[in-house]
Short mmCIF file of C-alpha atoms in Angstrom, two decimals:
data_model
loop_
_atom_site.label_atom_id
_atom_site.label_comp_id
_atom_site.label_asym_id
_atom_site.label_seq_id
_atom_site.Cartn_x
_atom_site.Cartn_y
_atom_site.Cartn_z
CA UNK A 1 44.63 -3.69 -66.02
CA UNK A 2 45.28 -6.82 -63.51
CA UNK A 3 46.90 -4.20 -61.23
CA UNK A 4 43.79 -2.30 -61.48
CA UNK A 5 41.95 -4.87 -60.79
CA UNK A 6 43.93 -6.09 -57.66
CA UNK A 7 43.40 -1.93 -55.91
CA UNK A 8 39.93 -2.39 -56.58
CA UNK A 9 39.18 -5.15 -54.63
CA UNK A 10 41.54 -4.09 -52.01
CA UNK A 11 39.77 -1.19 -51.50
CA UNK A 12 36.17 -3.17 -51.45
CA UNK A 13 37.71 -5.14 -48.58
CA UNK A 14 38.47 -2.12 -46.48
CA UNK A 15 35.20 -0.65 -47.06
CA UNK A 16 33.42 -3.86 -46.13
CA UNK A 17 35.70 -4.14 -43.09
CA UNK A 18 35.38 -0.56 -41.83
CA UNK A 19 31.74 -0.96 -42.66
CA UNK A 20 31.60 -4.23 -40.73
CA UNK A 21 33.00 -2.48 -37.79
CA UNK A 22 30.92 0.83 -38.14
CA UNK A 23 27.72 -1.78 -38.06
CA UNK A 24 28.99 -3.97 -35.17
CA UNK A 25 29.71 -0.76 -33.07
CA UNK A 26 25.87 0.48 -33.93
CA UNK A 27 24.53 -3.11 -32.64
CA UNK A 28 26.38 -2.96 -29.67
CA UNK A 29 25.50 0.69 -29.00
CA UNK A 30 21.59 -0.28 -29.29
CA UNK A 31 22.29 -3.08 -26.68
CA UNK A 32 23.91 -0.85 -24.48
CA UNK A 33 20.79 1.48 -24.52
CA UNK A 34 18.36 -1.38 -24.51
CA UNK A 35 19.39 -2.40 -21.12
CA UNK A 36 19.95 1.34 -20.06
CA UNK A 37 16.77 3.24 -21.08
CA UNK A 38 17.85 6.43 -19.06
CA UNK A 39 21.65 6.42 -21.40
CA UNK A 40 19.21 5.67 -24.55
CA UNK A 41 16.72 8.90 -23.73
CA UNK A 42 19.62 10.90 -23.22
CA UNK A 43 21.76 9.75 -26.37
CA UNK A 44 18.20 10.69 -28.13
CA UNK A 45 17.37 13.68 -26.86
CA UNK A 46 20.07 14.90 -25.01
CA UNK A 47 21.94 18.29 -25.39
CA UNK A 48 24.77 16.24 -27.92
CA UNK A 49 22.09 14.44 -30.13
CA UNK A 50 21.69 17.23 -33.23
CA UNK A 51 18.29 17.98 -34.63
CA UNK A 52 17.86 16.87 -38.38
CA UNK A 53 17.64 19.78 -40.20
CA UNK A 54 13.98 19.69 -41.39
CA UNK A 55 12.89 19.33 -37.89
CA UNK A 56 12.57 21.65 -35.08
CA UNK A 57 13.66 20.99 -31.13
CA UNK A 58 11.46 21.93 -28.00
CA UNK A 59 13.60 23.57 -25.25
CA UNK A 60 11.01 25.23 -23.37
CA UNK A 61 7.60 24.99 -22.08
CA UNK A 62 5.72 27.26 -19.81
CA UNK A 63 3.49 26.79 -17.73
CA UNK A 64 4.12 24.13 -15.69
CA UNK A 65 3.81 22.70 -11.90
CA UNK A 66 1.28 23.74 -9.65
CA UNK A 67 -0.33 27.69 -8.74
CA UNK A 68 0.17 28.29 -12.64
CA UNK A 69 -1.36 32.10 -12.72
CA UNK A 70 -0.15 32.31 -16.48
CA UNK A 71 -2.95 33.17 -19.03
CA UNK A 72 -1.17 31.32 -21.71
CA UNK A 73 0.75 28.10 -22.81
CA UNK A 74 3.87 28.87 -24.47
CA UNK A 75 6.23 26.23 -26.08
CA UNK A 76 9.81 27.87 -27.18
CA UNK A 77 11.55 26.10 -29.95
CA UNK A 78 15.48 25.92 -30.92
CA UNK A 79 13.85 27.61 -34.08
CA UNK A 80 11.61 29.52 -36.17
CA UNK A 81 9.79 26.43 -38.08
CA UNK A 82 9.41 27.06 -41.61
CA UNK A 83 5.57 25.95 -41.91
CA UNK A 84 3.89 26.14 -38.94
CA UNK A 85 0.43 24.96 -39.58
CA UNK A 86 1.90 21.03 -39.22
CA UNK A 87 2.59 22.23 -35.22
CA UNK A 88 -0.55 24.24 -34.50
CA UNK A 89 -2.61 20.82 -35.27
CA UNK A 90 -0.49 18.86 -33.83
CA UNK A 91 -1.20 20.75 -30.50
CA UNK A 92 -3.86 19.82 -27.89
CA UNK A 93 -4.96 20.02 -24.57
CA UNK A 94 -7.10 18.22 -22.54
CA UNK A 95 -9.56 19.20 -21.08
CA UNK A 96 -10.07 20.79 -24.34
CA UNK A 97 -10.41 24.27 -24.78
CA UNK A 98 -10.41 26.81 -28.20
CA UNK A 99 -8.16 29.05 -28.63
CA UNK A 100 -6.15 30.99 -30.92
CA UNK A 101 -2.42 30.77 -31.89
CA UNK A 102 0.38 33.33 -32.05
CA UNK A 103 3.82 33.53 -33.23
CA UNK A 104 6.80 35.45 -30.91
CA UNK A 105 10.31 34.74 -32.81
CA UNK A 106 10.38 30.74 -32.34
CA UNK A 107 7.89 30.36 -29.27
CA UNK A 108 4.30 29.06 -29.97
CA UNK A 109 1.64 30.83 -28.01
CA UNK A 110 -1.80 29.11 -27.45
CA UNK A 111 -3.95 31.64 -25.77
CA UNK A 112 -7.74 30.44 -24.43
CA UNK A 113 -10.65 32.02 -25.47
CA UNK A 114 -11.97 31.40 -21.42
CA UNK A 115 -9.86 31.84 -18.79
CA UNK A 116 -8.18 28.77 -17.03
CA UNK A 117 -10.55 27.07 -14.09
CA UNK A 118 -9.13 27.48 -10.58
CA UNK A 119 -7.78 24.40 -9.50
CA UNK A 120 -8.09 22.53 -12.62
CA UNK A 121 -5.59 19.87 -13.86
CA UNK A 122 -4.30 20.63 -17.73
CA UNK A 123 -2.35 18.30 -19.90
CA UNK A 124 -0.89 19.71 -22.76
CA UNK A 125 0.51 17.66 -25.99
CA UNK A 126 2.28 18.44 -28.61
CA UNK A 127 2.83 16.07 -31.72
CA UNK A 128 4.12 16.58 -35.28
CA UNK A 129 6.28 14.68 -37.41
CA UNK A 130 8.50 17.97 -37.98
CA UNK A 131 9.10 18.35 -34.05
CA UNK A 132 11.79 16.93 -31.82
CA UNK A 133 10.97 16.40 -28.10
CA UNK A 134 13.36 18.49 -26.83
CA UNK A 135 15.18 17.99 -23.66
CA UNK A 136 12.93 19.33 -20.84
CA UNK A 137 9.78 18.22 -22.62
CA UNK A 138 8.17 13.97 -22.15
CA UNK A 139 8.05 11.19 -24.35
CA UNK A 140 4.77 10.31 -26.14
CA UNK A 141 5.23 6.86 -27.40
CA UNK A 142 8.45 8.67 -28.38
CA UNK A 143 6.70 10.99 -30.95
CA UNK A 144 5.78 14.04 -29.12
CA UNK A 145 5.58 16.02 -25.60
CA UNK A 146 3.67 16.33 -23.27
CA UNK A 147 3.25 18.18 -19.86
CA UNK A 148 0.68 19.05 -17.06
CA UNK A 149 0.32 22.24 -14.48
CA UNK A 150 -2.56 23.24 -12.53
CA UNK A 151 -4.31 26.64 -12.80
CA UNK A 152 -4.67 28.92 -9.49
CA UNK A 153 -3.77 26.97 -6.46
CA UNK A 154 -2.38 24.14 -5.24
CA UNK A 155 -4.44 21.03 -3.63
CA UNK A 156 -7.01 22.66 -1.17
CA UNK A 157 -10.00 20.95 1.20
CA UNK A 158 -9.76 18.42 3.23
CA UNK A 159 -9.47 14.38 3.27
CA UNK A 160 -12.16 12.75 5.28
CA UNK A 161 -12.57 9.06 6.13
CA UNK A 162 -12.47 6.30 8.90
CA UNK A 163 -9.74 6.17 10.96
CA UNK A 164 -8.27 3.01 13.13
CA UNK A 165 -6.59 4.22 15.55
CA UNK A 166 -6.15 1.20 18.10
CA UNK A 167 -9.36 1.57 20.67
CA UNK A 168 -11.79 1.70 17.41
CA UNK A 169 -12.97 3.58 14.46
CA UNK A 170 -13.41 7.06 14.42
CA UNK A 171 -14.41 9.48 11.64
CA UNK A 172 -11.52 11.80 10.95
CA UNK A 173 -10.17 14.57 8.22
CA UNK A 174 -7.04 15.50 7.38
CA UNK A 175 -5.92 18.91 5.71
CA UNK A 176 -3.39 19.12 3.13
CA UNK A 177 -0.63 19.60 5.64
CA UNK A 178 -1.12 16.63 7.63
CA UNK A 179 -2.95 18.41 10.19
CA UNK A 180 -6.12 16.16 11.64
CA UNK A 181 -9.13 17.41 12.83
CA UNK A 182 -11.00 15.78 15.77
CA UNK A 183 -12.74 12.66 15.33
CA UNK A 184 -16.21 10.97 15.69
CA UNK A 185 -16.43 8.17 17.64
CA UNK A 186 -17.62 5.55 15.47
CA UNK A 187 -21.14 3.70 16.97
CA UNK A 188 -19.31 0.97 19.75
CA UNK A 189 -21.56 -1.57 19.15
CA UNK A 190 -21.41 -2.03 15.63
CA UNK A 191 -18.54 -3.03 13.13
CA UNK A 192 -18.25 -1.67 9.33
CA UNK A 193 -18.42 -3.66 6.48
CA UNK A 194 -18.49 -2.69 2.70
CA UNK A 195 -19.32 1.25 3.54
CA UNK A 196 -20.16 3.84 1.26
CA UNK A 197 -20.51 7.69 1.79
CA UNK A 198 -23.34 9.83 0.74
CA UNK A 199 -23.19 12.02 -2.18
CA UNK A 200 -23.50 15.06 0.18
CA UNK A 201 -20.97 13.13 2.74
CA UNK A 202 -22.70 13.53 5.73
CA UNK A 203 -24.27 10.11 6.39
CA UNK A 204 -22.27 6.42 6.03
CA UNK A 205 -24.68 3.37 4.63
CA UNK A 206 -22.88 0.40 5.95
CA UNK A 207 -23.02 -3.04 6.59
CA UNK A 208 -22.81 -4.45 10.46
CA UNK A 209 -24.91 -8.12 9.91
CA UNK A 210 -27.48 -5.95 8.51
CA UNK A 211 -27.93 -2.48 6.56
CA UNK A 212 -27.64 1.10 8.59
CA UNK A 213 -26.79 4.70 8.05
CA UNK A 214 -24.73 6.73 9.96
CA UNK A 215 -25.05 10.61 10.45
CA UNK A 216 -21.54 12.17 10.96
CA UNK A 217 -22.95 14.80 12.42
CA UNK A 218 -25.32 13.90 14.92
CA UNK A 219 -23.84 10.74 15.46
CA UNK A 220 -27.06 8.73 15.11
CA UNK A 221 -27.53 5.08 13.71
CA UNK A 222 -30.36 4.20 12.37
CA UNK A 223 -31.51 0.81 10.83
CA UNK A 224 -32.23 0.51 7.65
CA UNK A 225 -36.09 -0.13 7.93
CA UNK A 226 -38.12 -2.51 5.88
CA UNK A 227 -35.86 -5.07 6.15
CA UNK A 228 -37.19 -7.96 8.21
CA UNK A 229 -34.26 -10.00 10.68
CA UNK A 230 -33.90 -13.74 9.83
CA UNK A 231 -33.80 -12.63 5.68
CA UNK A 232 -30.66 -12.98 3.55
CA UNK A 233 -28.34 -10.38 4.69
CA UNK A 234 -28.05 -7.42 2.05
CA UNK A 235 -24.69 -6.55 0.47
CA UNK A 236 -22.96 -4.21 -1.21
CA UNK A 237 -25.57 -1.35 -0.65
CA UNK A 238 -25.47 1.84 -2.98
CA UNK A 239 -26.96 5.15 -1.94
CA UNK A 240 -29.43 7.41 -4.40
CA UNK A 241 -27.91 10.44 -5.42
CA UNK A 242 -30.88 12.36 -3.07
CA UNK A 243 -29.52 10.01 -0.43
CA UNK A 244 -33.72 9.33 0.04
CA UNK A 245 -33.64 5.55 -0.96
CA UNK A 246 -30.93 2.73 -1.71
CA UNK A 247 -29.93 0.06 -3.67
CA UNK A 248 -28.48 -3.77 -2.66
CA UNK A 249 -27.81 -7.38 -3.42
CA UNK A 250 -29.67 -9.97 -1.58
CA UNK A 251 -29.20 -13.39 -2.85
CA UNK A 252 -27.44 -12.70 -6.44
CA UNK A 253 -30.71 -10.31 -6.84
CA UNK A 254 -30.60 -6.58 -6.64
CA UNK A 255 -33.34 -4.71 -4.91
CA UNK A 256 -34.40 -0.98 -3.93
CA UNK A 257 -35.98 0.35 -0.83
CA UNK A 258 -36.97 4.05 0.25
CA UNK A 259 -35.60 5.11 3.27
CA UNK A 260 -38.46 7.49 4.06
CA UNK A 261 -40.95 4.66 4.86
CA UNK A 262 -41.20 1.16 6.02
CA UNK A 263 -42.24 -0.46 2.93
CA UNK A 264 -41.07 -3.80 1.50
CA UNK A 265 -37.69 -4.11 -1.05
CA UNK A 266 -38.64 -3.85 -5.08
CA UNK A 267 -37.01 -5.99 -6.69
CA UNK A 268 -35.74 -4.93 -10.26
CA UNK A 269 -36.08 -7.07 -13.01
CA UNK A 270 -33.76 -8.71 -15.25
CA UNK A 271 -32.23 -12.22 -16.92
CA UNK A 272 -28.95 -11.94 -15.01
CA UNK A 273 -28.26 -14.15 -12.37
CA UNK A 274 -25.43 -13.41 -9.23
CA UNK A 275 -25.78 -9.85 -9.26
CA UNK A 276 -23.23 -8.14 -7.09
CA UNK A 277 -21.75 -4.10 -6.51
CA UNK A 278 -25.00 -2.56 -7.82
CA UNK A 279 -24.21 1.23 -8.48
CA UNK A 280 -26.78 3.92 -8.89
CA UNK A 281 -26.18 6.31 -11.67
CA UNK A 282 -25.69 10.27 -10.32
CA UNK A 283 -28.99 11.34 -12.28
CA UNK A 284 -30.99 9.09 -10.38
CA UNK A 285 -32.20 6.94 -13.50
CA UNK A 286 -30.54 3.48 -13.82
CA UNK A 287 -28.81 1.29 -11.75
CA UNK A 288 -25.50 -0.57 -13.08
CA UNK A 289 -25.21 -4.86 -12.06
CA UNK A 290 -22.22 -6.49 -12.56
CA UNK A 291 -23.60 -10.17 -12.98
CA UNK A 292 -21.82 -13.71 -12.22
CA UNK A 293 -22.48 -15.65 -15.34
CA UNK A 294 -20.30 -18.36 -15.34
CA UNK A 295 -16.75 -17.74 -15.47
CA UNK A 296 -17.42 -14.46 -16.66
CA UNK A 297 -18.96 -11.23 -15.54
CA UNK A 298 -21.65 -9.55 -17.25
CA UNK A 299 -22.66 -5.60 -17.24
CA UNK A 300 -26.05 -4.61 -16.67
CA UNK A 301 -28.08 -1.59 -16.65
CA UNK A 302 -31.07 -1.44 -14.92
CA UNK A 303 -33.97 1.43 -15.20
CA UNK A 304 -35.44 2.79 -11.35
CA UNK A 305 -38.43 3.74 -13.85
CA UNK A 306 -39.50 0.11 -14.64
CA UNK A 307 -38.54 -1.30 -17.94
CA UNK A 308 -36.22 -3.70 -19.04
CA UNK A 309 -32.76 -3.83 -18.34
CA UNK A 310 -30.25 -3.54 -20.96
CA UNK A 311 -27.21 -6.22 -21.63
CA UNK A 312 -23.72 -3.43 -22.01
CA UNK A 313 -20.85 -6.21 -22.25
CA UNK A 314 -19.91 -9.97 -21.15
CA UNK A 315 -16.26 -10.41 -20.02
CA UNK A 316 -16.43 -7.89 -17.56
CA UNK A 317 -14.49 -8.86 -14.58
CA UNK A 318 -12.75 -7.92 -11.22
CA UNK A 319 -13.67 -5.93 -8.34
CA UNK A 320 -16.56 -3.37 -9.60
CA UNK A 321 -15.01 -3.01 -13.27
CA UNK A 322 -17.20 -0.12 -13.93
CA UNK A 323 -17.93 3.46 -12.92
CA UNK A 324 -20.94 6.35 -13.84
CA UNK A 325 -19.62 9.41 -15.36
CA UNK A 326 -20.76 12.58 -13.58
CA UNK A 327 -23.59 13.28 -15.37
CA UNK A 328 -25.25 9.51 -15.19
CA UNK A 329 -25.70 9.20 -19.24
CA UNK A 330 -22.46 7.21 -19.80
CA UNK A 331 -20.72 4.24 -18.08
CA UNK A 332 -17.01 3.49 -18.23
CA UNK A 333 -16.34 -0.37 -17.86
CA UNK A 334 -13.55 -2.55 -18.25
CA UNK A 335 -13.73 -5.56 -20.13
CA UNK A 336 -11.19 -8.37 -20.79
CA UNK A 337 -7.93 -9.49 -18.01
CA UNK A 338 -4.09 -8.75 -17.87
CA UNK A 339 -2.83 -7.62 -21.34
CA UNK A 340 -6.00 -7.71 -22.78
CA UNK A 341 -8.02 -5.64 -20.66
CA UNK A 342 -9.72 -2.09 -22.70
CA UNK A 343 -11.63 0.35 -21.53
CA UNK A 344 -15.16 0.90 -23.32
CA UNK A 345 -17.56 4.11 -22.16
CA UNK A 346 -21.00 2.97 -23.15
CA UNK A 347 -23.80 5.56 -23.27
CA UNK A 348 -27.13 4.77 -21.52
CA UNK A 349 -29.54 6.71 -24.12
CA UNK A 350 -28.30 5.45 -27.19
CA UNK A 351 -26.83 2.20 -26.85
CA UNK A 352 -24.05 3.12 -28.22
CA UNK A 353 -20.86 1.44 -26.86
CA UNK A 354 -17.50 3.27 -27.48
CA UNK A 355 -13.89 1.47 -27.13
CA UNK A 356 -11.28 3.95 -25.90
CA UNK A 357 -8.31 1.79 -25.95
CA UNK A 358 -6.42 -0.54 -23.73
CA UNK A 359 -5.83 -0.24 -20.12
CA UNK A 360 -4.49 -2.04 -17.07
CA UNK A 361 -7.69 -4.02 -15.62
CA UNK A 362 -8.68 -2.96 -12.31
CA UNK A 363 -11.57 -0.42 -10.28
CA UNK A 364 -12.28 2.62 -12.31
CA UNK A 365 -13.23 6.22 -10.81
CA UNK A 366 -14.43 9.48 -12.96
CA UNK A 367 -12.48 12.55 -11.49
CA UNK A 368 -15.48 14.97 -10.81
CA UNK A 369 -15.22 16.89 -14.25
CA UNK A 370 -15.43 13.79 -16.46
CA UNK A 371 -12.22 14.51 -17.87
CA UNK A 372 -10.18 11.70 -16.20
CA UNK A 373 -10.40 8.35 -14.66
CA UNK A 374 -8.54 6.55 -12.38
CA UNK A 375 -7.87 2.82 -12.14
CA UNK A 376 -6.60 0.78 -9.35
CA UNK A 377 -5.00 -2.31 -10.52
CA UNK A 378 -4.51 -5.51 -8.31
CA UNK A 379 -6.79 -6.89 -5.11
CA UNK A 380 -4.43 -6.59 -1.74
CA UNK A 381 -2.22 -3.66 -3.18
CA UNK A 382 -2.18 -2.63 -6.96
CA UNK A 383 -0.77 0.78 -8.97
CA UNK A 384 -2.59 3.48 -9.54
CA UNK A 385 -3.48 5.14 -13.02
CA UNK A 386 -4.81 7.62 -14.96
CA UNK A 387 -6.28 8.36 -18.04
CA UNK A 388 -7.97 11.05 -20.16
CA UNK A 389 -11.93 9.93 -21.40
CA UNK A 390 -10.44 10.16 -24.56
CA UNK A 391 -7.92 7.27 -23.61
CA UNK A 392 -4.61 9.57 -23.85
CA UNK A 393 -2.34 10.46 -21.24
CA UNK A 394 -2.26 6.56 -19.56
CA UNK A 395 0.43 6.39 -17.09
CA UNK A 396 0.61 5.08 -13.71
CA UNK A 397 0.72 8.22 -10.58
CA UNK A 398 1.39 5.85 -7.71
CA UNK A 399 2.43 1.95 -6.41
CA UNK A 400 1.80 0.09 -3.56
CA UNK A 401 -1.59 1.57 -3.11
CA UNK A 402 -4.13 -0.61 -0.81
CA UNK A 403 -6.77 -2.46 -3.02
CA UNK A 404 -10.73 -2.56 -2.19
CA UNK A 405 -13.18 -0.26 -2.57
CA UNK A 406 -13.19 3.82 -0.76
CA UNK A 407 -9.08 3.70 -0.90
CA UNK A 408 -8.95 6.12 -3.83
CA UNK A 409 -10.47 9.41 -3.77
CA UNK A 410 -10.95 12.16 -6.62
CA UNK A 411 -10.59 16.25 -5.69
CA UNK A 412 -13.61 18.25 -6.45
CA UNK A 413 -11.31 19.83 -8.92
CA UNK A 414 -9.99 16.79 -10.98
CA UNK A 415 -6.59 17.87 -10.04
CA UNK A 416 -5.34 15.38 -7.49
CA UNK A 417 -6.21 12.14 -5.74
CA UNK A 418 -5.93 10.79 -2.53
CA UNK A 419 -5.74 7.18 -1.56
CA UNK A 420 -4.05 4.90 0.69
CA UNK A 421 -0.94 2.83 0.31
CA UNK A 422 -0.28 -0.67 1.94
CA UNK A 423 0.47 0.40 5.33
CA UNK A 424 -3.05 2.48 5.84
CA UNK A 425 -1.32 5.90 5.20
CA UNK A 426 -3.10 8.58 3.09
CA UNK A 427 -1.25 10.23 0.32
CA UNK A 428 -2.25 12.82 -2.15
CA UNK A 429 -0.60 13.31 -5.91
CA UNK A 430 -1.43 14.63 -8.83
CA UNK A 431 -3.32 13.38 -11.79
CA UNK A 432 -0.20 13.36 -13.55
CA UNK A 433 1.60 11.63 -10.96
CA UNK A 434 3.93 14.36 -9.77
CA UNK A 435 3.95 15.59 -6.24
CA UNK A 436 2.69 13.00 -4.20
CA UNK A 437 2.99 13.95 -0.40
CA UNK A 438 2.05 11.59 2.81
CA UNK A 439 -0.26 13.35 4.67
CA UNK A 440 -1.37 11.56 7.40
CA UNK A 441 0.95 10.05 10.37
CA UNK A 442 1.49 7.82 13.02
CA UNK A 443 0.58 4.24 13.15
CA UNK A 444 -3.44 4.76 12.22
CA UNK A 445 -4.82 3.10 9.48
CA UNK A 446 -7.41 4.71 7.12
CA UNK A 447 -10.24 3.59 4.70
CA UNK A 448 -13.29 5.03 3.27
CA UNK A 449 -11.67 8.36 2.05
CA UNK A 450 -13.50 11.04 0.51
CA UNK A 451 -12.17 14.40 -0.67
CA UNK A 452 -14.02 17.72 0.40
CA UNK A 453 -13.85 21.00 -0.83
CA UNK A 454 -14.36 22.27 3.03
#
């Protein structure tokens, strides 16, 4: 029995010792792949690592890139899943669109109930607790995949915006291909502070020690009228979406003036105090303040009708924090700094203030469609990001871009952006980061880029 005994524990100790081992080897393994994330993605999801066997692996996933002419989004799987309701709601794209679903062996097939838009940027994801992202799919927060492509063409129009080019400013555009168009002299006499295009883009409101507009194509400069010499100067001027009348701060106030007729600034109302970056909302009804109270900024919303304005946030800081969403109902803002920083979308009608989730802190720009927005983090250079209104899909598409306002620029599609990087240069990528292409050359330096469809 004593003998007995004796194997026994023997055979503990080996067990405990191999064990020992077998655990020391895991810890080390996870260091390893700590400090290597690329060897710890691959030992995860590379072609070695087997699938549990109540999961399924994606291998394939169609359509992708850019000129995508497919009518449908397939995603191929190692194998047929046994239930495969759990997939089918775990799938999503954004922008959203209905569908149906359809089995072919083991590839899912989503197929739209409307075709694909022209030009449009689509992000599709894909998460269930009974799939594996498979090897040529993306990590999710490492629970799904997700990809992008673009429906129809590639980027298309042109990039306009000033251009430095050593003698002065001129107005310029750039195609896709880097070529450059001939420029407009910019007005001699007169230098260009905080500019901002019309919503058309043929006239420049700018700021030269007082307010004027420029017409691109005639070349004219005219003086903003009603404005008397000797007064505060006005700042930070923000055009009506008719392009008839404008908005500005004058001594931490914010007033409007019609450009039609010599008439005296209105002032509109409020309780805030240091109001800078006024921004007129596209449907021509409110204007948004971002007020100095103290050490922190404040988020107004002003009616053109008369009324008074309503309080959206405190905390709001940074370089024009906030953006209007195409249609002028809703206002995406930032509020809080660094790691705390979230993005809210408050809408104008009701009130009714919505927290999407947190964000880099920085300048925020709706893509044209209102899917998307883009935020440029830091003041002399920062990264660019995206993310979905919804608050998915947040990942940085480019570094070293310039900071200041009129350095990024949204497609009329949604589907790219331009802006400029550190050295002045103009780049274009898409919203999902891949593809970015320098398209402008030489030495000139650009600012104040808009994207046209032209």
């Amino acid at each position: 029995m004593r003998g007995k005994t004796i194997v026994i524990l023997v055979l503990v100790l080996v067990v405990a010792v191999a064990g020992g081992f077998a655990l020391g080897s895991w810890y080390l393994r996870q260091d390893a792949t700590a400090a290597d994330p690329a060897r710890a993605a691959q030992e995860v999801t590379g072609p070695t690592a087997p699938a549990r066997s109540e999961t399924v692996r994606v291998v394939k996933v169609t359509p992708e890139g850019e000129g995508v002419e497919l009518p449908r989004i397939e995603v191929g799987f190692d194998a047929r899943p046994k239930d495969t309701k759990p997939i089918e709601d775990g799938f999503s794209v954004v922008p959203q669109l209905a569908g149906t679903f359809t089995w072919q062996d083991q590839t899912l097939v989503f197929t739209p109930s409307q075709p694909f838009q022209q030009g449009r940027l689509y992000t599709v994801h894909l998460e269930a607790s009974s799939v594996v992202p498979g090897v040529d799919g993306r990590w999710v927060d490492g629970k799904g995949t997700s990809w992008s492509f673009v429906a129809g063409g590639a980027a298309s129009g042109v990039v306009e915006g000033i251009q430095f080019y050593g003698a002065g400013y001129q107005v310029a555009e750039l195609g896709m291909d880097g070529s450059a168009q001939a420029g407009v002299p910019w007005p001699a006499d007169k230098s260009l502070d905080d500019g901002i295009w019309s919503a058309d883009g043929g006239r420049l409101l700018f700021q030269s020690g007082f307010l004027f507009t420029f017409d691109v194509s005639s070349q004219q400069v005219a003086q903003v009228i009603g404005l008397e010499q000797g007064e505060p100067e006005p700042y930070h001027a923000s055009w009506s979406p008719d392009g008839r009348s404008v908005v500005f701060q004058r001594s931490g106030k914010v007033y409007m003036l019609s450009l039609s007729r010599s008439a005296a600034p209105k002032a509109l109302g409020g309780t805030y105090k240091g109001a800078v970056y006024p921004a007129w909302s596209p449907d021509g009804g409110w204007v948004a303040v971002h007020a100095s109270q103290g050490s922190s900024g404040e988020l107004w919303v002003a009616p053109i009708g008369g009324g008074e304005p309503k309080r959206v946030a405190d905390n709001v800081g940074g370089l024009r924090p906030f953006a209007w969403a195409p249609t002028g109902k809703s206002l995406a803002y930032i509020r809080g700094r660094g790691d705390k920083a979230e993005l809210h979308v408050y809408d104008v009608p009701t009130a009714k203030d919505l927290l999407v989730g947190p964000v880099p802190g920085g300048q925020l720009y709706w893509s044209p469609d209102g899917a998307r927005l883009a935020i440029l983090t830091g003041n002399e250079t920062g990264d660019l990001w995206t993310v979905s209104a919804g608050g998915q899909d947040a990942m940085p598409v480019a570094r070293n871009v310039r900071g200041g306002l009129g350095t990024v620029a949204w497609a009329p599609s949604g589907a790219y952006l331009a802006y400029v990087d550190s050295k002045g240069h103009v780049w274009r990528v898409r919203a999902d980061g891949d593809g970015a292409k320098q398209i402008s050359g030489g030495t000139e330096s650009w600012s104040l880029i808009r994207w046209s469809a032209q």
